[in-house]
Amino acid sequence: MPKLRLDRFLSNQTPLSRTEAIREIKRGNVTVDGVIQKQPSFCLETEKQTVMLSGKEITYKEHIYLVMNKPKGVVCAARDKLSKTVLDIIPEKYHRKDLSTVGRLDKDTTGLLILTDDGDFAHKCISPKKMVPKKYIVTLDNSITDDDIAAFSDGITLADGTNCMPATLKRLNDRQAEVTIFEGKYHQIKRMFGVRNLGVNALRRVSIGLLNLPEKLPLGEVIEVNFDELAEKTINFSQN
Ligand code: URA
């Protein structure tokens, strides 16, 4: 049965810092099984006891996993002086210490984004060793040629000399293509097309492994997903 100090439980499961959690406990704003508990060091049985903070129940989850349909104009960062961040637009109930994005999408990129406070999962999901495919729909300022498709498949060398792993490029229509990459270098897709003298007008991520952007998820909204299902579709998914 997992046990945790009450102050640590609150700072893990809510956006409160440890100091703020201690303050809330000492003020009498926290109950355990209906009784006010003023001891920050109180040893809590996380799966058995009910904790309420200012009348709201705090349910225990070791980690949280969210899927967002990222809109344009928000950045993948913990905070930003100029722009809204993806953390600013998720509902308060999902806020947690250490919550961050699994990889990054540019400010003007839309689509599938995973957020979690599980660093181990995030690391596996973005590691090129795991070869988790990330699929994007890209709108270009010109049509792709068979040479572009061959160059992507051979592996593009970026303008600064960085070699990319082979990628899959498919023509969808005159200006749109589907591109699949297995790594996540900085501005990778825009830079790959840049090498081919193609400008990217719009970029949307539609899948990571077998996890598709949920069709009905509106831009800017998130859903909570279950770890086992997420892992099966991403880090445990093998194409072989
Ligand atoms: N590649 C890019 O250039 N931008 C993104 O947001 C994602 C991949």
Short mmCIF file of C-alpha atoms and ligand atoms in Angstrom, two decimals:
data_model
loop_
_atom_site.label_atom_id
_atom_site.label_comp_id
_atom_site.label_asym_id
_atom_site.label_seq_id
_atom_site.Cartn_x
_atom_site.Cartn_y
_atom_site.Cartn_z
CA MET A 1 0.00 0.00 0.00
CA PRO A 2 1.76 3.24 -1.10
CA LYS A 3 2.36 5.70 1.74
CA LEU A 4 3.31 9.35 1.41
CA ARG A 5 3.74 12.37 3.68
CA LEU A 6 0.66 14.59 3.42
CA ASP A 7 2.64 17.68 2.26
CA ARG A 8 4.41 15.63 -0.41
CA PHE A 9 1.12 14.09 -1.56
CA LEU A 10 -0.37 17.56 -2.05
CA SER A 11 2.63 18.97 -3.86
CA ASN A 12 2.71 15.87 -6.13
CA GLN A 13 -0.97 15.79 -6.95
CA THR A 14 -1.77 19.51 -7.25
CA PRO A 15 0.00 22.60 -8.61
CA LEU A 16 0.95 23.61 -5.02
CA SER A 17 4.63 23.83 -4.15
CA ARG A 18 5.79 21.99 -1.04
CA THR A 19 5.84 25.28 0.93
CA GLU A 20 2.32 26.17 -0.23
CA ALA A 21 1.12 22.65 0.66
CA ILE A 22 2.55 22.98 4.18
CA ARG A 23 0.84 26.36 4.54
CA GLU A 24 -2.55 24.94 3.46
CA ILE A 25 -2.18 22.03 5.91
CA LYS A 26 -1.21 24.30 8.82
CA ARG A 27 -4.13 26.62 8.08
CA GLY A 28 -6.51 23.68 8.54
CA ASN A 29 -7.61 23.56 4.90
CA VAL A 30 -6.82 19.86 4.50
CA THR A 31 -8.84 16.91 5.77
CA VAL A 32 -7.98 13.21 5.77
CA ASP A 33 -11.03 10.94 5.93
CA GLY A 34 -13.10 13.93 7.01
CA VAL A 35 -10.83 15.03 9.87
CA ILE A 36 -8.70 18.20 9.72
CA GLN A 37 -5.05 17.18 9.60
CA LYS A 38 -2.54 19.92 10.56
CA GLN A 39 0.61 17.78 10.49
CA PRO A 40 2.50 18.10 7.16
CA SER A 41 4.43 14.93 8.03
CA PHE A 42 1.21 12.90 8.50
CA CYS A 43 1.74 9.50 6.85
CA LEU A 44 -1.00 8.96 4.30
CA GLU A 45 -2.12 5.67 2.80
CA THR A 46 -2.62 7.09 -0.68
CA GLU A 47 -4.96 4.41 -2.03
CA LYS A 48 -7.11 4.06 1.07
CA GLN A 49 -7.57 7.50 2.59
CA THR A 50 -9.56 10.43 1.21
CA VAL A 51 -7.88 13.82 1.13
CA MET A 52 -9.81 17.05 0.64
CA LEU A 53 -8.20 20.44 0.03
CA SER A 54 -10.55 23.36 0.71
CA GLY A 55 -13.50 21.00 0.29
CA LYS A 56 -12.29 19.46 -3.00
CA GLU A 57 -11.26 15.80 -3.15
CA ILE A 58 -7.72 15.14 -4.38
CA THR A 59 -7.55 11.70 -5.97
CA TYR A 60 -4.22 9.91 -6.07
CA LYS A 61 -2.57 9.06 -9.37
CA GLU A 62 1.12 8.41 -9.63
CA HIS A 63 1.24 10.08 -13.04
CA ILE A 64 -1.07 11.83 -15.41
CA TYR A 65 -1.21 11.43 -19.22
CA LEU A 66 -3.02 13.96 -21.40
CA VAL A 67 -3.62 14.19 -25.14
CA MET A 68 -4.08 17.70 -26.55
CA ASN A 69 -5.14 19.01 -29.92
CA LYS A 70 -2.67 21.88 -29.85
CA PRO A 71 -3.91 25.11 -31.40
CA LYS A 72 -1.76 27.72 -33.16
CA GLY A 73 -0.27 30.55 -31.10
CA VAL A 74 0.63 28.65 -27.92
CA VAL A 75 4.13 27.50 -27.11
CA CYS A 76 5.39 24.20 -25.69
CA ALA A 77 7.17 25.59 -22.63
CA ALA A 78 6.57 25.79 -18.89
CA ARG A 79 6.33 29.58 -19.10
CA ASP A 80 6.88 32.28 -21.68
CA LYS A 81 7.09 36.05 -21.34
CA LEU A 82 5.26 36.81 -24.58
CA SER A 83 2.97 33.91 -25.48
CA LYS A 84 0.48 31.62 -23.82
CA THR A 85 1.86 28.16 -23.14
CA VAL A 86 0.10 24.81 -23.52
CA LEU A 87 0.12 24.58 -19.72
CA ASP A 88 -1.81 27.87 -19.52
CA ILE A 89 -4.68 26.42 -21.55
CA ILE A 90 -5.24 23.09 -19.79
CA PRO A 91 -7.94 22.88 -17.12
CA GLU A 92 -6.77 23.52 -13.56
CA LYS A 93 -7.79 19.98 -12.47
CA TYR A 94 -4.96 18.52 -14.58
CA HIS A 95 -2.24 20.84 -13.27
CA ARG A 96 0.63 19.09 -11.57
CA LYS A 97 4.20 19.73 -10.67
CA ASP A 98 6.52 18.42 -13.42
CA LEU A 99 3.76 18.32 -16.05
CA SER A 100 5.36 18.99 -19.41
CA THR A 101 5.07 18.17 -23.08
CA VAL A 102 6.47 15.02 -24.66
CA GLY A 103 8.67 16.69 -27.25
CA ARG A 104 7.69 20.04 -28.69
CA LEU A 105 5.58 21.44 -31.47
CA ASP A 106 6.34 24.91 -32.84
CA LYS A 107 4.10 27.85 -31.93
CA ASP A 108 2.38 27.70 -35.35
CA THR A 109 2.10 23.87 -35.47
CA THR A 110 -1.22 22.26 -34.53
CA GLY A 111 -2.33 18.76 -33.62
CA LEU A 112 -1.42 15.83 -31.42
CA LEU A 113 0.58 16.61 -28.29
CA ILE A 114 1.08 14.37 -25.26
CA LEU A 115 1.60 15.93 -21.83
CA THR A 116 2.69 14.03 -18.75
CA ASP A 117 4.59 14.26 -15.48
CA ASP A 118 6.11 10.81 -16.18
CA GLY A 119 9.66 11.66 -17.26
CA ASP A 120 10.52 8.05 -18.03
CA PHE A 121 7.64 7.67 -20.48
CA ALA A 122 8.45 11.04 -22.12
CA HIS A 123 12.08 10.07 -22.57
CA LYS A 124 11.18 6.74 -24.20
CA CYS A 125 8.62 8.35 -26.49
CA ILE A 126 11.05 10.90 -27.94
CA SER A 127 14.16 8.73 -27.99
CA PRO A 128 15.22 8.05 -31.62
CA LYS A 129 16.29 4.57 -30.40
CA LYS A 130 12.63 3.64 -29.87
CA MET A 131 11.83 4.63 -33.48
CA VAL A 132 8.32 5.83 -32.60
CA PRO A 133 6.94 7.30 -35.87
CA LYS A 134 5.47 10.81 -35.77
CA LYS A 135 3.15 11.59 -38.68
CA TYR A 136 2.36 15.12 -39.88
CA ILE A 137 0.19 16.65 -42.59
CA VAL A 138 2.08 19.48 -44.20
CA THR A 139 0.80 22.25 -46.48
CA LEU A 140 3.54 23.49 -48.81
CA ASP A 141 4.05 26.49 -51.07
CA ASN A 142 4.70 24.16 -54.01
CA SER A 143 4.17 20.56 -55.12
CA ILE A 144 6.54 17.81 -54.06
CA THR A 145 8.42 15.87 -56.72
CA ASP A 146 9.55 12.25 -56.90
CA ASP A 147 13.07 13.55 -56.15
CA ASP A 148 11.81 15.06 -52.88
CA ILE A 149 10.26 11.72 -51.93
CA ALA A 150 13.54 9.92 -52.72
CA ALA A 151 15.60 12.50 -50.79
CA PHE A 152 13.42 12.08 -47.68
CA SER A 153 13.68 8.33 -47.96
CA ASP A 154 17.51 8.48 -48.23
CA GLY A 155 17.72 10.82 -45.19
CA ILE A 156 17.97 14.58 -45.57
CA THR A 157 21.12 16.44 -44.54
CA LEU A 158 20.04 19.75 -42.98
CA ALA A 159 21.68 23.08 -43.90
CA ASP A 160 23.93 22.90 -40.81
CA GLY A 161 25.21 19.42 -41.81
CA THR A 162 23.00 17.42 -39.41
CA ASN A 163 21.93 14.09 -40.88
CA CYS A 164 18.30 13.07 -40.46
CA MET A 165 17.11 9.47 -40.37
CA PRO A 166 15.19 8.28 -43.44
CA ALA A 167 11.66 9.70 -43.47
CA THR A 168 8.53 8.84 -45.43
CA LEU A 169 7.00 11.46 -47.68
CA LYS A 170 3.67 10.88 -49.49
CA ARG A 171 1.85 13.22 -51.86
CA LEU A 172 -1.77 13.85 -50.79
CA ASN A 173 -2.66 16.54 -53.33
CA ASP A 174 -1.03 19.48 -55.12
CA ARG A 175 0.12 21.31 -52.01
CA GLN A 176 -0.35 18.78 -49.23
CA ALA A 177 1.81 15.87 -48.18
CA GLU A 178 2.05 13.38 -45.33
CA VAL A 179 5.46 13.09 -43.71
CA THR A 180 6.58 10.58 -41.10
CA ILE A 181 9.74 11.07 -39.03
CA PHE A 182 11.25 8.90 -36.31
CA GLU A 183 13.10 11.57 -34.33
CA GLY A 184 12.42 15.15 -33.28
CA LYS A 185 15.17 17.62 -34.08
CA TYR A 186 14.55 21.35 -33.65
CA HIS A 187 12.16 22.58 -36.42
CA GLN A 188 13.01 19.33 -38.19
CA ILE A 189 10.23 19.18 -40.75
CA LYS A 190 10.47 22.84 -41.78
CA ARG A 191 14.24 22.49 -42.12
CA MET A 192 13.93 19.25 -44.14
CA PHE A 193 11.58 20.91 -46.61
CA GLY A 194 13.80 24.02 -46.58
CA VAL A 195 16.67 21.93 -47.93
CA ARG A 196 14.36 20.93 -50.80
CA ASN A 197 13.39 24.61 -51.38
CA LEU A 198 9.84 24.02 -50.24
CA GLY A 199 8.23 26.37 -47.73
CA VAL A 200 5.88 25.02 -45.05
CA ASN A 201 2.64 27.01 -44.78
CA ALA A 202 0.94 24.78 -42.22
CA LEU A 203 1.91 21.77 -40.14
CA ARG A 204 -0.34 19.44 -38.16
CA ARG A 205 0.72 16.31 -36.25
CA VAL A 206 -1.84 13.56 -36.70
CA SER A 207 -0.27 10.55 -35.00
CA ILE A 208 2.47 9.27 -32.72
CA GLY A 209 2.93 5.51 -33.21
CA LEU A 210 -0.58 4.08 -33.30
CA LEU A 211 -2.01 6.94 -31.28
CA ASN A 212 -4.10 9.11 -33.58
CA LEU A 213 -5.25 12.66 -32.91
CA PRO A 214 -8.83 12.02 -31.71
CA GLU A 215 -11.09 13.24 -34.54
CA LYS A 216 -13.59 14.94 -32.28
CA LEU A 217 -11.12 16.66 -29.97
CA PRO A 218 -11.49 20.43 -30.54
CA LEU A 219 -8.39 22.60 -30.88
CA GLY A 220 -7.07 23.63 -27.48
CA GLU A 221 -8.78 20.81 -25.56
CA VAL A 222 -7.30 17.83 -23.73
CA ILE A 223 -8.43 14.37 -22.74
CA GLU A 224 -6.91 12.19 -20.07
CA VAL A 225 -5.68 8.80 -21.29
CA ASN A 226 -4.76 5.59 -19.60
CA PHE A 227 -1.06 4.67 -19.36
CA ASP A 228 -1.34 1.05 -20.53
CA GLU A 229 -3.21 1.99 -23.69
CA LEU A 230 -0.90 4.93 -24.38
CA ALA A 231 2.25 2.86 -23.89
CA GLU A 232 0.91 0.07 -26.10
CA LYS A 233 0.28 2.55 -28.92
CA THR A 234 3.55 4.46 -28.57
CA ILE A 235 6.64 3.22 -26.72
CA ASN A 236 5.71 -0.48 -26.84
CA PHE A 237 4.52 -0.35 -30.42
CA SER A 238 6.89 -1.96 -32.85
CA GLN A 239 6.48 -1.83 -36.59
CA ASN A 240 8.12 -5.19 -37.05
N1 URA B 1 8.96 19.85 -37.21
C1 URA B 1 8.83 21.21 -37.29
O1 URA B 1 9.47 21.86 -38.09
N2 URA B 1 7.97 21.80 -36.45
C2 URA B 1 7.21 21.12 -35.56
O2 URA B 1 6.42 21.74 -34.83
C3 URA B 1 7.33 19.72 -35.50
C4 URA B 1 8.23 19.11 -36.33
#
